[in-house]
Structure formats: structure tokens, C-alpha cells
mmCIF file of N, CA and C in Angstrom:
data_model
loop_
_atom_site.group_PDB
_atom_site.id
_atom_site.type_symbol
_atom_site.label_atom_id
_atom_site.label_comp_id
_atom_site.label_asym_id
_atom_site.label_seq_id
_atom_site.Cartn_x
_atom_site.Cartn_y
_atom_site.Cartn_z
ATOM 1 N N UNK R 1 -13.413 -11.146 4.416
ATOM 2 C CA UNK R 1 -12.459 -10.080 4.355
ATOM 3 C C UNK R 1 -11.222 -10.450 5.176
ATOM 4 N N UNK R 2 -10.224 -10.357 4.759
ATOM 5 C CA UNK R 2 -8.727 -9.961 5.631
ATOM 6 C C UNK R 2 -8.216 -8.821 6.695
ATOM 7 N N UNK R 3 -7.559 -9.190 7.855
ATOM 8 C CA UNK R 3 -7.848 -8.151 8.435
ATOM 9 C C UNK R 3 -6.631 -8.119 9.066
ATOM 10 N N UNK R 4 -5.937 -7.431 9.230
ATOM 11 C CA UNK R 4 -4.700 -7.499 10.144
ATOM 12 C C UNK R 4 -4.518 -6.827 10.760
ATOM 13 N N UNK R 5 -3.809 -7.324 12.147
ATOM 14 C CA UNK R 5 -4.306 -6.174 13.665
ATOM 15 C C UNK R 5 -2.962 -6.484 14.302
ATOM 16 N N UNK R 6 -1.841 -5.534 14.433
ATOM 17 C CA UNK R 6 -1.096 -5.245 15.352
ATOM 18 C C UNK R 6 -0.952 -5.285 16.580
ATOM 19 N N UNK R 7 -0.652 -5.404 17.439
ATOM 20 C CA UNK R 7 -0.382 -4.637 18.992
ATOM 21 C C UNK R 7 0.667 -5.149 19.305
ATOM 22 N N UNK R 8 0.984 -4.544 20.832
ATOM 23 C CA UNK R 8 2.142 -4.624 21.310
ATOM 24 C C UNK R 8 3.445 -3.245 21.425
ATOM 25 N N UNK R 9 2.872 -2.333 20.615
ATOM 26 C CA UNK R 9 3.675 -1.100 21.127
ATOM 27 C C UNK R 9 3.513 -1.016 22.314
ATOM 28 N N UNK R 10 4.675 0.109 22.140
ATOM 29 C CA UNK R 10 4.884 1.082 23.835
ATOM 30 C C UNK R 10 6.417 1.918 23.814
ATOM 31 N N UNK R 11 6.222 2.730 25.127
ATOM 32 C CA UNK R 11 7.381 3.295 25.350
ATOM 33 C C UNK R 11 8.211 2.214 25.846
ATOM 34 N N UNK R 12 9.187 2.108 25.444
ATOM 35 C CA UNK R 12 10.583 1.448 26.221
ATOM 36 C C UNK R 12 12.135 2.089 26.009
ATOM 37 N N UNK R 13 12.768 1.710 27.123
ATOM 38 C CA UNK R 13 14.328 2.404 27.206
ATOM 39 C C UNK R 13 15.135 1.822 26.678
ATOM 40 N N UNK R 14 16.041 2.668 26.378
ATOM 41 C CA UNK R 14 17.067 1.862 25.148
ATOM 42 C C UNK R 14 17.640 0.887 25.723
ATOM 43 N N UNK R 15 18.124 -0.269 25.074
ATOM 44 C CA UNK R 15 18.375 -1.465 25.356
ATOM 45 C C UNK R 15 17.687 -2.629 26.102
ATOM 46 N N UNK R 16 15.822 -2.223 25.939
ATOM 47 C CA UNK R 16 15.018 -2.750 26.356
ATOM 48 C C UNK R 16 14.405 -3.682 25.669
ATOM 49 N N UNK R 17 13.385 -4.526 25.425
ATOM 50 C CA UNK R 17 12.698 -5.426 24.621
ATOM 51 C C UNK R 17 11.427 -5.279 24.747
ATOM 52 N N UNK R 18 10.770 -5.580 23.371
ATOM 53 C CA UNK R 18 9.456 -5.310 23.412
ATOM 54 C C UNK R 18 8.874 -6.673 22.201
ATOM 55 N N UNK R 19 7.538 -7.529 22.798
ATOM 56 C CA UNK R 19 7.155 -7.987 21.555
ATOM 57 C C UNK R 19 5.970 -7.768 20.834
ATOM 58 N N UNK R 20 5.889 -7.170 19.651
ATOM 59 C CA UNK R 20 4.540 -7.517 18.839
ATOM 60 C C UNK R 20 3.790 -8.460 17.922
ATOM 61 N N UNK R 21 2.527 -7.954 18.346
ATOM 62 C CA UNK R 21 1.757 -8.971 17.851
ATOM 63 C C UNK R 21 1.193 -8.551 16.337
ATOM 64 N N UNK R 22 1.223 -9.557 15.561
ATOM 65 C CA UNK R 22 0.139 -9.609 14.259
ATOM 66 C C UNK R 22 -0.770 -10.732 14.485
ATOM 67 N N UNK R 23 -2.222 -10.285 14.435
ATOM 68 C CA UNK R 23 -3.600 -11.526 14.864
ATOM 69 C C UNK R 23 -4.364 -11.554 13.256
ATOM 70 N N UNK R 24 -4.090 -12.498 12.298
ATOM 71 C CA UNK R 24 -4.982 -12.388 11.160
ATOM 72 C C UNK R 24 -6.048 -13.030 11.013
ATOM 73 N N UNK R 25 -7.459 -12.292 10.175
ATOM 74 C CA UNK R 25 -8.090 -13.031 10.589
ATOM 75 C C UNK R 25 -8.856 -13.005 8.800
ATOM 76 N N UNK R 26 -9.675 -13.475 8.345
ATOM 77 C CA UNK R 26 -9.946 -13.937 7.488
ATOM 78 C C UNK R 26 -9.315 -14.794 6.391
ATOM 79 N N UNK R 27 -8.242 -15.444 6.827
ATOM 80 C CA UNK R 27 -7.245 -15.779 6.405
ATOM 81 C C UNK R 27 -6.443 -17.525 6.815
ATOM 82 N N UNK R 28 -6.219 -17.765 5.834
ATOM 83 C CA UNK R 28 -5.640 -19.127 6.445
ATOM 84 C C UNK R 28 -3.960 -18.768 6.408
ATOM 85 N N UNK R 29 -3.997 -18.510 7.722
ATOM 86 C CA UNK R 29 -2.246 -18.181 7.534
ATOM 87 C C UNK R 29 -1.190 -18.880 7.763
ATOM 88 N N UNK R 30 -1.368 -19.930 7.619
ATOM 89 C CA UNK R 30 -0.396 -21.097 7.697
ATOM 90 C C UNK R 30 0.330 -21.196 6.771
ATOM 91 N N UNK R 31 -0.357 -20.965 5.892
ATOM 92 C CA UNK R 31 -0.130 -21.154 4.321
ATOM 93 C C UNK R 31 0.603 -19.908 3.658
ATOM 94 N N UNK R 32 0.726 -18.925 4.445
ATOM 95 C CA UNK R 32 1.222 -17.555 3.939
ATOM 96 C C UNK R 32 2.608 -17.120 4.394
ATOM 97 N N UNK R 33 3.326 -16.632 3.693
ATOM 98 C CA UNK R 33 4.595 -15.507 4.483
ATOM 99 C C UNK R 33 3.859 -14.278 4.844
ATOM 100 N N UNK R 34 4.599 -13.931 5.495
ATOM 101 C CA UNK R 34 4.486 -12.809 6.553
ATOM 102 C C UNK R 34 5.621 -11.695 6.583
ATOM 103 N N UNK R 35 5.182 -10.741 6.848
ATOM 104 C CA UNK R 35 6.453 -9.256 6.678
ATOM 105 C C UNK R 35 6.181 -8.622 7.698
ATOM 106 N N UNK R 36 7.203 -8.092 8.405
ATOM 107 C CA UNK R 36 7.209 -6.731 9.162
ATOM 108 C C UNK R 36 7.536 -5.751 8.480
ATOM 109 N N UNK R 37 7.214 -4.611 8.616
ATOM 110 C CA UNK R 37 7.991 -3.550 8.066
ATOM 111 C C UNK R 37 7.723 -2.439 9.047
ATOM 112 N N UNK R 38 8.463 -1.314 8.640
ATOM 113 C CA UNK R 38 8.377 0.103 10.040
ATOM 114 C C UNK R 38 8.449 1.194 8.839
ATOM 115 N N UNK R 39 7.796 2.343 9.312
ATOM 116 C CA UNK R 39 7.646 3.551 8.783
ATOM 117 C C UNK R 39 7.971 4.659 9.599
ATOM 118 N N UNK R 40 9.076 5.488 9.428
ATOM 119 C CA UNK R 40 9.725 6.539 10.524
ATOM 120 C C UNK R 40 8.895 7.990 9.465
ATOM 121 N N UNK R 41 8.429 8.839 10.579
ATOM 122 C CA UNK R 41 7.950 9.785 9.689
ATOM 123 C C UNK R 41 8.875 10.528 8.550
ATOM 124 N N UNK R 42 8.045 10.813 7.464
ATOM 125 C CA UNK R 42 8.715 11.244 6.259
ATOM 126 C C UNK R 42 9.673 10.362 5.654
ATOM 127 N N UNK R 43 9.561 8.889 5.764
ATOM 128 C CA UNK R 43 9.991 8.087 5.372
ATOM 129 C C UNK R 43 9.504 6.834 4.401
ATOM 130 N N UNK R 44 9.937 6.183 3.461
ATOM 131 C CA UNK R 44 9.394 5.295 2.959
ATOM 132 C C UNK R 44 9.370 3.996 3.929
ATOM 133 N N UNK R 45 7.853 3.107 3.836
ATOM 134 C CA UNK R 45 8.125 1.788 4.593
ATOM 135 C C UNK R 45 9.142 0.803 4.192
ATOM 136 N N UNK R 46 9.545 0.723 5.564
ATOM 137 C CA UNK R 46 11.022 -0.333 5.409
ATOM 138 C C UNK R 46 10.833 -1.697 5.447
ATOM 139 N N UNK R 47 10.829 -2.993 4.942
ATOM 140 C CA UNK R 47 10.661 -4.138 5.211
ATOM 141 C C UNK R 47 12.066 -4.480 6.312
ATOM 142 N N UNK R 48 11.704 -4.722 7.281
ATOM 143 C CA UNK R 48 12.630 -5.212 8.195
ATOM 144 C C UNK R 48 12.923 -6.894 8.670
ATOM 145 N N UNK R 49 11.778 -7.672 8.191
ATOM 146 C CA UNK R 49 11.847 -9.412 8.114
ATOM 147 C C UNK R 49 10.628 -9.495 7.520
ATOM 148 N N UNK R 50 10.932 -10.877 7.175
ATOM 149 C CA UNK R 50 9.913 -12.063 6.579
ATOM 150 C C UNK R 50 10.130 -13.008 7.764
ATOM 151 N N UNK R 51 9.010 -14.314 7.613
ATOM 152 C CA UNK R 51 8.754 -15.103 8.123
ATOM 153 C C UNK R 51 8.157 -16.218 7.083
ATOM 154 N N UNK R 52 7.950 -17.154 6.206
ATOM 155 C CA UNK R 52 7.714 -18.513 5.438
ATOM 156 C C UNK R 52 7.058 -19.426 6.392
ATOM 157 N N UNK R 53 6.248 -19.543 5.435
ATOM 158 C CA UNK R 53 5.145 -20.347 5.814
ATOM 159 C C UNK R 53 5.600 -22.058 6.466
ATOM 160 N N UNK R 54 6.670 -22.357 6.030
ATOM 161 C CA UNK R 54 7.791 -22.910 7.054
ATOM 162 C C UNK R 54 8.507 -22.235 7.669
ATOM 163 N N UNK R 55 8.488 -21.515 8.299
ATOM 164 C CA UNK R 55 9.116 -20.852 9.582
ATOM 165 C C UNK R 55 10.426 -20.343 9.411
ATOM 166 N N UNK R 56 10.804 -19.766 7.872
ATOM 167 C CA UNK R 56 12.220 -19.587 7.715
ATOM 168 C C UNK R 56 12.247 -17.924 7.919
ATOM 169 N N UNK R 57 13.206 -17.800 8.127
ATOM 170 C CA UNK R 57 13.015 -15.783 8.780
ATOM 171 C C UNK R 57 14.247 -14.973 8.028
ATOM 172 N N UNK R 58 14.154 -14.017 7.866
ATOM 173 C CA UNK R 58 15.181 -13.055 6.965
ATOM 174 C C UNK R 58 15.052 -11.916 7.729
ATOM 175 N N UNK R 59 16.067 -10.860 7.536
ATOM 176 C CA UNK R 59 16.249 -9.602 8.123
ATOM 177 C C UNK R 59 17.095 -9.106 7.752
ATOM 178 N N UNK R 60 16.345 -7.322 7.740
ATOM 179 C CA UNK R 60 17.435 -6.826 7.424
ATOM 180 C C UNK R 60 18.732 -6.320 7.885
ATOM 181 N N UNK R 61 19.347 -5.826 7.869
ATOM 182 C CA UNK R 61 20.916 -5.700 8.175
ATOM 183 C C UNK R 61 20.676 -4.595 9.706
ATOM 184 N N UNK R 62 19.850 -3.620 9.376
ATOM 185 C CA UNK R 62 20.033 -3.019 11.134
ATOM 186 C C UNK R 62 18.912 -3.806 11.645
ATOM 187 N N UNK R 63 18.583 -4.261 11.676
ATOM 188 C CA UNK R 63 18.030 -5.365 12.784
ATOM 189 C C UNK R 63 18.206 -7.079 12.900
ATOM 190 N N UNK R 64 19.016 -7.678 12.199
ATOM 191 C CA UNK R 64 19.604 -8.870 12.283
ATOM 192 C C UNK R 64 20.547 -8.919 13.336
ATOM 193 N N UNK R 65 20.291 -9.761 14.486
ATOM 194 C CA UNK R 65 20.578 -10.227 15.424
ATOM 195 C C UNK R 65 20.134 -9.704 16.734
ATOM 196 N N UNK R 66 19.420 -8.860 16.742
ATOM 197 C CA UNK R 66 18.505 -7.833 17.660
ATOM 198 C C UNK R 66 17.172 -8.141 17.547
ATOM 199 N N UNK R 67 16.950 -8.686 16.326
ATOM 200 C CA UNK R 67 14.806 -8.741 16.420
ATOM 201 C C UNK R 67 14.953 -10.034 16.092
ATOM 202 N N UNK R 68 13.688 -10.915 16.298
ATOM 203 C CA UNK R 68 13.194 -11.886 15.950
ATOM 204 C C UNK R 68 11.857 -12.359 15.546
ATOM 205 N N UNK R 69 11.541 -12.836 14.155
ATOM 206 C CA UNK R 69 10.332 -13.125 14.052
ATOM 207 C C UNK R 69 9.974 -14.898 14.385
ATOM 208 N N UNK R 70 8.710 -14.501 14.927
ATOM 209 C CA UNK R 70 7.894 -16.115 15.004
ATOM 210 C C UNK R 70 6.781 -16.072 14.536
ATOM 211 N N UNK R 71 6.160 -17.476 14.679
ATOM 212 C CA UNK R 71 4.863 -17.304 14.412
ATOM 213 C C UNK R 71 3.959 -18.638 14.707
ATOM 214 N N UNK R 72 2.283 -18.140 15.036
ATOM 215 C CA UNK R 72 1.647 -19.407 16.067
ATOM 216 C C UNK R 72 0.742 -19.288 15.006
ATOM 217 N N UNK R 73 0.653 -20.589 13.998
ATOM 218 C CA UNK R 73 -0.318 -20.690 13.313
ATOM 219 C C UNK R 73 -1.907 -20.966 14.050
ATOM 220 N N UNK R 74 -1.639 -21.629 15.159
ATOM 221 C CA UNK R 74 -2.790 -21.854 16.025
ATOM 222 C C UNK R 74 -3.793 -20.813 16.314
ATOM 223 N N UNK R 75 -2.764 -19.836 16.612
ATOM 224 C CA UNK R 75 -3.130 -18.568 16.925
ATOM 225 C C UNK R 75 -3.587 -17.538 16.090
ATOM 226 N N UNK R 76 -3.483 -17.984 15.124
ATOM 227 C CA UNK R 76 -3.618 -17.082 13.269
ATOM 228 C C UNK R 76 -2.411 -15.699 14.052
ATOM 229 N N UNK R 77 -1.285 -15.971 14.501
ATOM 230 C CA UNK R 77 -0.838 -14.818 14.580
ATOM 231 C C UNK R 77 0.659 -14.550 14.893
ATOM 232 N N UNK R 78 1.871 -13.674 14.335
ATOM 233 C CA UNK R 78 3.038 -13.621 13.873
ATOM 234 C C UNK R 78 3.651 -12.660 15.214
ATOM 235 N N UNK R 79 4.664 -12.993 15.294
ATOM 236 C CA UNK R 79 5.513 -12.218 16.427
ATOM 237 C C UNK R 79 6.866 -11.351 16.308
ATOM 238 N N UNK R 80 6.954 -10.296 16.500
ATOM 239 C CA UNK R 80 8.368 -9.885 16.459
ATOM 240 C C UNK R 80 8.646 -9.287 17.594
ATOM 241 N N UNK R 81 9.497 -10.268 18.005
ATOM 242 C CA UNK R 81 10.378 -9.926 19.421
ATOM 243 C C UNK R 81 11.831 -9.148 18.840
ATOM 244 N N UNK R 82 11.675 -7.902 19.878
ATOM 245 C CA UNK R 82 12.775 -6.851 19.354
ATOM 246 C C UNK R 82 13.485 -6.564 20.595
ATOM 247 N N UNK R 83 14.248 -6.857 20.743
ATOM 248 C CA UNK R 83 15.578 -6.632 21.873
ATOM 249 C C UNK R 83 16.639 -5.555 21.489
ATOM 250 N N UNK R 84 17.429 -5.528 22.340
ATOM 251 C CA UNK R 84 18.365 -4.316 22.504
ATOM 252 C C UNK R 84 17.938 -3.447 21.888
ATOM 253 N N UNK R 85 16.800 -2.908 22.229
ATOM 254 C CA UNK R 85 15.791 -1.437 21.102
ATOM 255 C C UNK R 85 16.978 -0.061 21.006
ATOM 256 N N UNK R 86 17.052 0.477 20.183
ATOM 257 C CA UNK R 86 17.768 1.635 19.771
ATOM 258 C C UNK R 86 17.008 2.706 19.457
ATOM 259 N N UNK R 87 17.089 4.529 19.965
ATOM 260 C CA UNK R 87 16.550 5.172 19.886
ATOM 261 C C UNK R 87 15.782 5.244 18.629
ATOM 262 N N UNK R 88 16.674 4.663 17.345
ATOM 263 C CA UNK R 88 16.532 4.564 15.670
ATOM 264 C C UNK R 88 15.279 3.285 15.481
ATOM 265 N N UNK R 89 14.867 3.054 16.524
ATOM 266 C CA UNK R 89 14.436 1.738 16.214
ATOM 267 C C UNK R 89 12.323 2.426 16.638
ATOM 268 N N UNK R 90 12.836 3.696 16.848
ATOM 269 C CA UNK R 90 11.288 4.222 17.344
ATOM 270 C C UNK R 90 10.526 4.648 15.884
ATOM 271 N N UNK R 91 9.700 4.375 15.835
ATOM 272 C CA UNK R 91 8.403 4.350 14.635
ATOM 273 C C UNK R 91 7.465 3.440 14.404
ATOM 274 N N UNK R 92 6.378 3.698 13.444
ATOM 275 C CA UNK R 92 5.359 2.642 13.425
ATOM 276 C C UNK R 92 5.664 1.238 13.165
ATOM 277 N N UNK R 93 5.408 0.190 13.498
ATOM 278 C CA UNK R 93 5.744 -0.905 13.206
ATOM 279 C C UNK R 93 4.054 -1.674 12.629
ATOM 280 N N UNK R 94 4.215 -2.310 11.377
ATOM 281 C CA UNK R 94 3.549 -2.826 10.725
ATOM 282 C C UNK R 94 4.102 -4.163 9.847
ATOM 283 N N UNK R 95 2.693 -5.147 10.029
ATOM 284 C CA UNK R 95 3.045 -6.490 9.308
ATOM 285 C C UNK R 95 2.065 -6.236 7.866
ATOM 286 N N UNK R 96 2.230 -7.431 7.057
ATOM 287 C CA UNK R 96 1.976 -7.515 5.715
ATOM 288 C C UNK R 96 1.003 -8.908 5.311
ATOM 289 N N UNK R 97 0.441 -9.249 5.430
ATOM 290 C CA UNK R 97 0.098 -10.867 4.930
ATOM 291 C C UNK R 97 -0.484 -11.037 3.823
ATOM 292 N N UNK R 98 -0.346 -11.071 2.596
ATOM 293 C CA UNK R 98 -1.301 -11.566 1.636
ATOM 294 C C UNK R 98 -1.325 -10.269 0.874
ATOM 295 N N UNK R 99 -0.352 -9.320 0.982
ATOM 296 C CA UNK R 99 -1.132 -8.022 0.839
ATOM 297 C C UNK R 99 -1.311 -7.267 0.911
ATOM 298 N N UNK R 100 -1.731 -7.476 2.428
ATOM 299 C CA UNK R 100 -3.005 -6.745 3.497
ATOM 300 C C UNK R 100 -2.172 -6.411 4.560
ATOM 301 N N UNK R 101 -2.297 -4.737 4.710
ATOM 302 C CA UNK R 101 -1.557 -4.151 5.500
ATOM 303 C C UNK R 101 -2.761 -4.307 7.303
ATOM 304 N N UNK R 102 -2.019 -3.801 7.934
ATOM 305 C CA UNK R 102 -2.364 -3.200 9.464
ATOM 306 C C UNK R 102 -2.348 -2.006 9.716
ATOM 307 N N UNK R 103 -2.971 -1.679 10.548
ATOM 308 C CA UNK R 103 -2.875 0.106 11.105
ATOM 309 C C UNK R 103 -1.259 0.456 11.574
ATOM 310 N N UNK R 104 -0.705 -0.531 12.309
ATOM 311 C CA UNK R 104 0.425 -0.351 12.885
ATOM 312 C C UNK R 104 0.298 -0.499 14.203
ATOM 313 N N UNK R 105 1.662 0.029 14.832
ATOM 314 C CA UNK R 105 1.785 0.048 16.718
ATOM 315 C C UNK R 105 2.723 0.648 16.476
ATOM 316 N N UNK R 106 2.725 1.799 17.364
ATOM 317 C CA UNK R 106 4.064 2.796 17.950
ATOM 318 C C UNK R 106 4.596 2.118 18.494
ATOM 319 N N UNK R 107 6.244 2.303 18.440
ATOM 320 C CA UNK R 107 7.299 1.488 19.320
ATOM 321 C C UNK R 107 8.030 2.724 19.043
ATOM 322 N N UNK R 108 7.941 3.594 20.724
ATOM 323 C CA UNK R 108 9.283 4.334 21.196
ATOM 324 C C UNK R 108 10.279 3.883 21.804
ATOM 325 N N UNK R 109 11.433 4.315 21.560
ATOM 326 C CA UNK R 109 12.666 3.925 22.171
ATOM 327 C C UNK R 109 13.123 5.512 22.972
ATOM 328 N N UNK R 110 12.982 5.413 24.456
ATOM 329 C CA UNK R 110 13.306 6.624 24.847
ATOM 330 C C UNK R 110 13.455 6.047 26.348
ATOM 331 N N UNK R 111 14.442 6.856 27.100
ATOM 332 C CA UNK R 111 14.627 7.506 28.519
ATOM 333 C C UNK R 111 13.290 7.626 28.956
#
């Protein structure tokens, strides 16, 4: 089975940084792209980056040049480092692999 596991939320203050984790596991993920996406309540999920199985990264327009994705194949597991956080930037954050969603991680942006 495939399994994908988040962490790395939390509260943080605006213009703070936070990074999360995606850990996959039934999966050879070397071989795979990878997605973040975020869901603000009453909202449709947003794809916010990719990541290629060569290490090439995309983003979208409110978060290009503020977030960054990586990723440790060693580790079976994908990173998005998010800097200068914006109050707009608070909601679930979830990756994608193969598929196969995650539960998510809260990421507040607050005082």
C-alpha cells in the first residue's frame, strides 16, 4: 500500500518560515513527481508546486519566490520550505505522489 504522511505544521508569525515534511512509504519515489497543494476552508485544493523526479520545481504565482520545494530520495521524503509566510498562506497543506493524497498539516500564519 502507499501511504503519505505530512508533518511539519504549526503556528507561525507573519513573515516567519516553516518547513514541511512529506515521508512516502510504499513507494519508490525517486521515480515519481511530487505536488503540494493547500486547501483553505470552503475552498477548492490549490496545487501550489511540483517537484520531478529530476529535481525540477514549478510554482504557482502567490507563492513563487517565497516557498521552496526539495526532495531526499534517501529519505523517501519531499520538502516545502515556506518563508515570508502571509496571513493568506494559513490552511491545510497537503502533498500528492502517485495519486495518493495525505491527511495534511495545519500551517497558521498569525500574531
Amino acid at each position: 500500500q502507499v501511504k503519505m504522511v505530512e508533518s511539519g505544521g504549526g503556528l507561525v508569525r507573519p513573515g516567519g518560515s516553516l518547513r514541511l515534511s512529506c515521508t512516502a512509504s510504499g513507494i519508490f519515489l525517486a521515480i515519481k513527481t511530487a505536488n503540494w497543494y493547500r486547501q483553505a476552508p470552503a475552498k477548492e485544493r490549490e496545487l501550489i508546486g511540483t517537484i520531478t523526479d529530476d529535481g525540477f520545481t514549478t510554482y504557482a504565482d502567490s507563492v513563487k519566490g517565497r516557498f521552496t520545494i526539495s526532495r531526499d530520495n534517501a529519505k523517501s521524503t519531499v520538502y516545502l520550505q515556506m518563508n515570508t509566510l502571509k496571513p493568506d498562506d494559513t490552511t491545510v497543506y497537503f502533498c500528492n505522489v502517485y495519486s495518493r493524497w495525505g491527511q495534511g498539516t495545519q500551517v497558521t500564519v498569525a500574531y
